[in-house]
Short mmCIF file of C-alpha atoms in Angstrom, two decimals:
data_model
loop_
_atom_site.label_atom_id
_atom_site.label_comp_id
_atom_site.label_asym_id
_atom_site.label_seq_id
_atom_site.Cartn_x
_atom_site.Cartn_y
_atom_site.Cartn_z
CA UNK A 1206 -85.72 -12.52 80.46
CA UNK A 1207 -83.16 -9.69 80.93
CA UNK A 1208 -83.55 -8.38 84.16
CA UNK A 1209 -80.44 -6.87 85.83
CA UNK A 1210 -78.97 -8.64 88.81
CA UNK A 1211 -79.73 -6.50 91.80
CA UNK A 1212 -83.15 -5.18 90.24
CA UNK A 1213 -86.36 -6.67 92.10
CA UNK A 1214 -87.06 -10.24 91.16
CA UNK A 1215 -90.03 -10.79 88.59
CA UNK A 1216 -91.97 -13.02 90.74
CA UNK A 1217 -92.28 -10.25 93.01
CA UNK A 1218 -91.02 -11.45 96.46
CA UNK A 1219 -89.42 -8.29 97.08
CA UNK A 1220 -85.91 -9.63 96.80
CA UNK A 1221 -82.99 -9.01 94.14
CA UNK A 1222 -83.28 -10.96 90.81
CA UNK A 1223 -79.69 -12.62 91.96
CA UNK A 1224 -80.78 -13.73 95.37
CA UNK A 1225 -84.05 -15.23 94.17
CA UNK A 1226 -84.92 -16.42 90.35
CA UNK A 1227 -81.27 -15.82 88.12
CA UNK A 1228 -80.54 -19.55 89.33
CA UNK A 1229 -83.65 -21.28 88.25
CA UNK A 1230 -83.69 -18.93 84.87
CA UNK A 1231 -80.65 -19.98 84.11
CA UNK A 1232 -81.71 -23.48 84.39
CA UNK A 1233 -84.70 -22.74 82.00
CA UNK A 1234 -82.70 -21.42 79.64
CA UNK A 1235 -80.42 -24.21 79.69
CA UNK A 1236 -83.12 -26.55 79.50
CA UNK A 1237 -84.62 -25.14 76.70
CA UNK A 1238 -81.64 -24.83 74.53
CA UNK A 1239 -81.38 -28.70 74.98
CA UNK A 1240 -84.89 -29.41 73.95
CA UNK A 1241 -85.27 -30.36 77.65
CA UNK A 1242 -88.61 -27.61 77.88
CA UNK A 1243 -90.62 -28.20 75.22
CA UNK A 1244 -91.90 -25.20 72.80
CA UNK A 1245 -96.07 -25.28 72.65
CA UNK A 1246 -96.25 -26.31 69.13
CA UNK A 1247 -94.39 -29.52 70.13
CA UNK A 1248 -96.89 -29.68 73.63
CA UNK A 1249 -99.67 -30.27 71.62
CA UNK A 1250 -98.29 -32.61 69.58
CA UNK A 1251 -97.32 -35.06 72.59
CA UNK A 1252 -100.69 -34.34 74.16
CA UNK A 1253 -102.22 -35.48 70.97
CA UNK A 1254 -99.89 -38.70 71.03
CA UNK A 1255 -101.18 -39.30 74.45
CA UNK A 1256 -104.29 -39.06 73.63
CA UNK A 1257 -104.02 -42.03 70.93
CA UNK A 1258 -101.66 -43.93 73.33
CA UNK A 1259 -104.08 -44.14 76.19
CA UNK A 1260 -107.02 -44.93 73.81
CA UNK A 1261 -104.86 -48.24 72.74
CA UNK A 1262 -104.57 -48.93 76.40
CA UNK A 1263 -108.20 -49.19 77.09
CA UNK A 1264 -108.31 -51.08 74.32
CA UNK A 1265 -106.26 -53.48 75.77
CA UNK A 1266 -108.36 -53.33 78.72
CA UNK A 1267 -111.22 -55.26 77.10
CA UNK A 1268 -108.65 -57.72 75.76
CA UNK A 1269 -107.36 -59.17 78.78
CA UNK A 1270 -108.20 -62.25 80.25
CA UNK A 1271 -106.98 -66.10 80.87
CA UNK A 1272 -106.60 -67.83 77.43
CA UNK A 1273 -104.89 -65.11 75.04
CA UNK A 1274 -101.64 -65.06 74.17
CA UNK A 1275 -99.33 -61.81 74.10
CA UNK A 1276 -98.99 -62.36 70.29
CA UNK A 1277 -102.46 -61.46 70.43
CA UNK A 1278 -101.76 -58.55 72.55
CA UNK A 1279 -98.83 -57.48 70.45
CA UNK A 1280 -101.24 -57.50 67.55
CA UNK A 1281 -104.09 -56.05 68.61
CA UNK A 1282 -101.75 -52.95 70.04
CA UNK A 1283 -100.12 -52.90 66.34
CA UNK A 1284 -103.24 -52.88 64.79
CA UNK A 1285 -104.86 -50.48 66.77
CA UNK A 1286 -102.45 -47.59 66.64
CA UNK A 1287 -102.65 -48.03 62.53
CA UNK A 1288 -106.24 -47.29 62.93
CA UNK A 1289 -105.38 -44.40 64.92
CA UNK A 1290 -103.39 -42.93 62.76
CA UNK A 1291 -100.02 -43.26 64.91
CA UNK A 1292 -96.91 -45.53 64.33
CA UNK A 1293 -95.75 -48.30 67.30
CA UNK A 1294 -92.54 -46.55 68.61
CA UNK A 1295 -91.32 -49.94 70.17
CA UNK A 1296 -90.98 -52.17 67.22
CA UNK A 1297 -87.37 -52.13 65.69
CA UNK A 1298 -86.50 -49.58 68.35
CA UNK A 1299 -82.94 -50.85 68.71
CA UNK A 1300 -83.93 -54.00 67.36
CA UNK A 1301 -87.03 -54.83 69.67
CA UNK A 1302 -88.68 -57.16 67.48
CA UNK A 1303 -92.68 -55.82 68.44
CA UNK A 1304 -95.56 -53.06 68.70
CA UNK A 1305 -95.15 -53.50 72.57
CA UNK A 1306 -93.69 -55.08 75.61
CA UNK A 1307 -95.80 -57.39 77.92
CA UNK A 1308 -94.51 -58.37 81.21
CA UNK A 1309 -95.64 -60.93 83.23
CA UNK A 1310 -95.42 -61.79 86.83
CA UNK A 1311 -91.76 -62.04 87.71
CA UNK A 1312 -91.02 -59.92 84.08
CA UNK A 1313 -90.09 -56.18 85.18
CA UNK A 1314 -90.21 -54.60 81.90
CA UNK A 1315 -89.42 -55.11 78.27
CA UNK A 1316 -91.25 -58.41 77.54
CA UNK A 1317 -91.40 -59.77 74.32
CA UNK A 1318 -94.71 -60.53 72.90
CA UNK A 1319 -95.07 -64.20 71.76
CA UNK A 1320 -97.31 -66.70 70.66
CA UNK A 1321 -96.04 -69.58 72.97
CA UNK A 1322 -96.84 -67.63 76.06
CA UNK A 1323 -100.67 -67.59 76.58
CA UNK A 1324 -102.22 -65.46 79.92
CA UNK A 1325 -103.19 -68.03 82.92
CA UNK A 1326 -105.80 -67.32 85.80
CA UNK A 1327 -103.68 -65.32 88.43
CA UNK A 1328 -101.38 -63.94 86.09
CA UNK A 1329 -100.53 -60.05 86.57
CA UNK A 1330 -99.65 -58.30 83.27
CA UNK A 1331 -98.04 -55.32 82.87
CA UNK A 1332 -98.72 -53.59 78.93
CA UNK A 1333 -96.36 -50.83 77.80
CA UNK A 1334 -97.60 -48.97 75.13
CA UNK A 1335 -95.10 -46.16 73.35
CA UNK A 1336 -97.27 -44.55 70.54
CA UNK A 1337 -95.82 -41.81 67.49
CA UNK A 1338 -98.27 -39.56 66.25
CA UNK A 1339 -97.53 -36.65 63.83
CA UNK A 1340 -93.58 -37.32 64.84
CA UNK A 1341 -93.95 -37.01 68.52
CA UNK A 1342 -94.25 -40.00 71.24
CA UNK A 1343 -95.77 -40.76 74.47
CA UNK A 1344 -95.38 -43.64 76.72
CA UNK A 1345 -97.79 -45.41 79.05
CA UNK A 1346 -97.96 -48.70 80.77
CA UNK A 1347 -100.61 -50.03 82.58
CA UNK A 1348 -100.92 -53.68 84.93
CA UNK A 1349 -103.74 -55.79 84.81
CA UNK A 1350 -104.93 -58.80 86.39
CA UNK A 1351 -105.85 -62.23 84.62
CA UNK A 1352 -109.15 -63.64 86.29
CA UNK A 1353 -108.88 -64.16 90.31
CA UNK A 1354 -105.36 -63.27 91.85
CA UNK A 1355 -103.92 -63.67 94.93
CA UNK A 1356 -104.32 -60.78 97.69
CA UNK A 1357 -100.27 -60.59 97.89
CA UNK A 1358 -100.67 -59.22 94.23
CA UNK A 1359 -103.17 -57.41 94.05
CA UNK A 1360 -101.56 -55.34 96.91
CA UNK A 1361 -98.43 -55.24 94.98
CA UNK A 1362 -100.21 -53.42 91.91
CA UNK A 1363 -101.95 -50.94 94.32
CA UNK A 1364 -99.30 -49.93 96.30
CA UNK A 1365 -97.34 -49.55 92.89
CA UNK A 1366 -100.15 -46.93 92.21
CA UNK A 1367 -99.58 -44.97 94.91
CA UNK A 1368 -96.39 -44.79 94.93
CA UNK A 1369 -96.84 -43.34 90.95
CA UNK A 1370 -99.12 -41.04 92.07
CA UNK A 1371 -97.34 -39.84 95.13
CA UNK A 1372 -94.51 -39.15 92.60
CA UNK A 1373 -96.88 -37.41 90.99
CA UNK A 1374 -97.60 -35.14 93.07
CA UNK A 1375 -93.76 -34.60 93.36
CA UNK A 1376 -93.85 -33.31 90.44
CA UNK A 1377 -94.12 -29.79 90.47
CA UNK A 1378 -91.87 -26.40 89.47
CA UNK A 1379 -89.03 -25.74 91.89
CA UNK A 1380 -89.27 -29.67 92.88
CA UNK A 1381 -85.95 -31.72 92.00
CA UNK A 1382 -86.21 -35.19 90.20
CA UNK A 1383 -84.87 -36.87 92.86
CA UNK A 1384 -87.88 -35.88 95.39
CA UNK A 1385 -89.57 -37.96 92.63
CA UNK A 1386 -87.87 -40.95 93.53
CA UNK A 1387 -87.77 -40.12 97.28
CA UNK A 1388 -90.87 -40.39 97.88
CA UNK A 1389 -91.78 -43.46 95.93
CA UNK A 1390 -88.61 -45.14 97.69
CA UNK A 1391 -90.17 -44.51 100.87
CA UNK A 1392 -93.57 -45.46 100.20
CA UNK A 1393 -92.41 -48.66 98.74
CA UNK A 1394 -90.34 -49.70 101.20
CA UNK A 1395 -92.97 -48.72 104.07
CA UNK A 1396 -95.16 -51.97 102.65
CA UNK A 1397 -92.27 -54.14 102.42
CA UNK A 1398 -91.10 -53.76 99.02
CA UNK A 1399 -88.18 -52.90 96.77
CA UNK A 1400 -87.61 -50.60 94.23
CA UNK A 1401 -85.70 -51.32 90.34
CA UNK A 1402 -83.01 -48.98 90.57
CA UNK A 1403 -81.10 -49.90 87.16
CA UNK A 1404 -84.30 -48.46 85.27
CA UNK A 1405 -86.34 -45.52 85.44
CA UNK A 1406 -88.32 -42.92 84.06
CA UNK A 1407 -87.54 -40.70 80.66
CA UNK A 1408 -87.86 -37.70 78.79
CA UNK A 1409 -90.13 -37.89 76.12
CA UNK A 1410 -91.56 -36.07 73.61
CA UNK A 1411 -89.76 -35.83 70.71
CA UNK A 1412 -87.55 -39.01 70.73
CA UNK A 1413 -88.47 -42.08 72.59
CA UNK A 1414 -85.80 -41.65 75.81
CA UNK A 1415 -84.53 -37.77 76.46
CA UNK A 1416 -83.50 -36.03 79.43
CA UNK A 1417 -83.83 -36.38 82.24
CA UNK A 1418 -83.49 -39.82 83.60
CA UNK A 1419 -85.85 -40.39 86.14
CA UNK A 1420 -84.81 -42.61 89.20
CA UNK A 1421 -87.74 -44.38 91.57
CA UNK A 1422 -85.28 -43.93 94.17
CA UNK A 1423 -83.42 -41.16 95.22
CA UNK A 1424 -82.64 -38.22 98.16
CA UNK A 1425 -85.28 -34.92 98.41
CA UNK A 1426 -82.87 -31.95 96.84
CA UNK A 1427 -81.12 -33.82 94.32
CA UNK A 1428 -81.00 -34.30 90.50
CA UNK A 1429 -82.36 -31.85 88.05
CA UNK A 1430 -84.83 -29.02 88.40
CA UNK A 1431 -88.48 -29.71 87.69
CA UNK A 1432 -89.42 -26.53 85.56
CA UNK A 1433 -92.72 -25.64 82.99
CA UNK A 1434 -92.57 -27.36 80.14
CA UNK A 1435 -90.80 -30.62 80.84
CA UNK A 1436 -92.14 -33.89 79.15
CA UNK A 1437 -90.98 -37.05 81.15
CA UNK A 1438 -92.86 -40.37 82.24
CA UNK A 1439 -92.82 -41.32 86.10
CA UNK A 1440 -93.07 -45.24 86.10
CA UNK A 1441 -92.08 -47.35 88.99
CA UNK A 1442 -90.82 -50.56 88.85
CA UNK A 1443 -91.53 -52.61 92.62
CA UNK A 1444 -91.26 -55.77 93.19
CA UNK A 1445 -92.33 -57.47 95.99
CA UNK A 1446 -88.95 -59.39 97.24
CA UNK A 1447 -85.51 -58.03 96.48
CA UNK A 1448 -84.77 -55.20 94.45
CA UNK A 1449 -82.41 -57.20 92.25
CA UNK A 1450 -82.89 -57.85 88.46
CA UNK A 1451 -81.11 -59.79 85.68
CA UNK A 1452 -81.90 -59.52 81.59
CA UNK A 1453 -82.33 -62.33 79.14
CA UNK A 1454 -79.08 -63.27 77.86
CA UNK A 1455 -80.93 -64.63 74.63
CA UNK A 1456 -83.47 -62.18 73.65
CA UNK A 1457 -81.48 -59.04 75.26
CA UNK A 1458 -84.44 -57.24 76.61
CA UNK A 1459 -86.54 -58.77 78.75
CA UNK A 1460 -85.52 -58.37 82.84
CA UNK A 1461 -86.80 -60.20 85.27
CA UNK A 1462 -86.60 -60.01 88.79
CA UNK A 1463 -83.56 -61.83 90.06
CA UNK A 1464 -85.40 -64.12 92.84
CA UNK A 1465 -88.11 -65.03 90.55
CA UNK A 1466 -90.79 -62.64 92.65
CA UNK A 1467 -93.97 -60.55 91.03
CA UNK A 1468 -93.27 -57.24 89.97
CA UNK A 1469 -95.27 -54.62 88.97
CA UNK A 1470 -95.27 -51.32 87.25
CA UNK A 1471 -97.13 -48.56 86.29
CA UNK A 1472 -96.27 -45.33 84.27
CA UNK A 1473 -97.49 -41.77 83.09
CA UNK A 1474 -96.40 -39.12 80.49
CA UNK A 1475 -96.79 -35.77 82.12
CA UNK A 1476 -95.71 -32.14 81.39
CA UNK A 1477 -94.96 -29.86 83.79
CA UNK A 1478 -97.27 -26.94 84.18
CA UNK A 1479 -96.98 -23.40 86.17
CA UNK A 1480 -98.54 -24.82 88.84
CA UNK A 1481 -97.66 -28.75 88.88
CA UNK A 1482 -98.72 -31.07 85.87
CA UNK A 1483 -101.10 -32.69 83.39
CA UNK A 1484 -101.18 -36.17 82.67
CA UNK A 1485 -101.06 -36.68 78.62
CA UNK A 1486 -101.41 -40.77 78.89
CA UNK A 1487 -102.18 -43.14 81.66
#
């Protein structure tokens, strides 16, 4: 948009172009040279990989339940998105050996599938499904519950929700990232929980991870501009005792809460609209 400096602003609030949109236009700009705002040909291609991905997760909705093992899960989730026409995005990603990670209980994120480790009544489950279709990705994950759990986790899932959808609704133009992460730090910690710090959310779209990295925790202000057209997945990772987390020094993927305590996790894909965002796979 070439609009001279002290000329009245586009948006019409009556000010110069300099003391009121060149900033953020510059941003766009800068975004979209980096593939950071994504071009509507490659919009509709992640909304139709979200639409695939969250089909395989209410698949795996009817699946769950005490007895199976997350072999079964892994294969039913490969099988699936063949059916569907799409391609697993997790398996040989940087040598992940499956179609998609299962995490239970005390597992943050990144479990691998196996067919030693079979669901128990009382388990929580969290599924991560990343899903190519036509050459562009989107990325869900969604917890579950095996049978009868206790009350301390099934208030550990919801409140995990809310604090996803209150960084949701973060998630609007002329927002920063880090209100993202603000609020779903403050939330969480208002119930007594912690928040994963290490990882966070991701661009996506058109690889697997892309700008910008989105922290659960964070300051109001900070970190990039939210603008039109960004693809990124909000997907908090709480536990319910300390924040702290170690990986699997044999497999190399799978973390797991340091002190051994549930945590759960939820994420979205959204895009940024004019007016605040659309979901593309939940």
């Amino acid at each position: 948009m070439s609009i001279q400096r002290n000329a009245p602003c586009w948006c019409g609030s009556g000010k110069k172009y300099k003391q009121c949109h060149l900033d953020y236009d510059r941003v766009v700009e800068t975004y979209k040279r980096k593939g950071i705002v994504k071009t509507p040909e490659q919009i509709e291609g992640i909304r139709r990989a979200g639409i695939v991905n969250t089909k395989i997760l209410d698949r795996v909705a009817q699946f769950i339940k005490a007895g199976i093992s997350t072999e079964e899960i892994n294969t039913l989730v490969h099988n699936y998105t063949i059916e569907l026409g799409g391609t697993p995005a997790p398996l040989n990603y940087q040598g992940f050996p499956k179609s998609t990670c299962t995490s239970i209980n005390d597992v943050v994120c990144h479990g691998i599938p196996c067919e030693e480790e079979v669901l128990e009544e009382g388990d929580i489950i969290n599924v991560d499904v990343t899903t190519i279709v036509d050459g562009y990705y989107a990325d869900a994950s969604r917890m579950f519950t095996v049978g009868t759990v206790s009350k301390e986790n099934e208030d550990l899932i919801r409140v995990t929700k809310e604090c996803l959808e209150l960084g949701l609704a973060e998630a609007k133009p002329g927002n920063h990232i880090g209100d993202i992460g603000a609020v779903i730090e403050e939330h969480a910690k208002k119930h007594g929980y912690t928040v994963v710090a290490e990882i966070g959310g991701h661009g996506v779209g058109v690889e697997f991870h892309e700008e910008p990295f989105v922290p659960h925790v964070g300051k109001r202000g900070t970190g990039p501009l939210i603008v039109p057209g960004m693809t990124f997945t909000i997907e908090p990772m709480i536990n319910m005792g300390r924040a702290d987390v170690c990986q699997d020094e044999e497999d190399g993927w799978t973390i797991f809460t340091e002190d051994g305590m549930p945590s759960a996790q939820w994420e979205y894909t959204i895009l940024i609209t004019e007016d605040g965002n659309e979901i593309l796979t939940h």
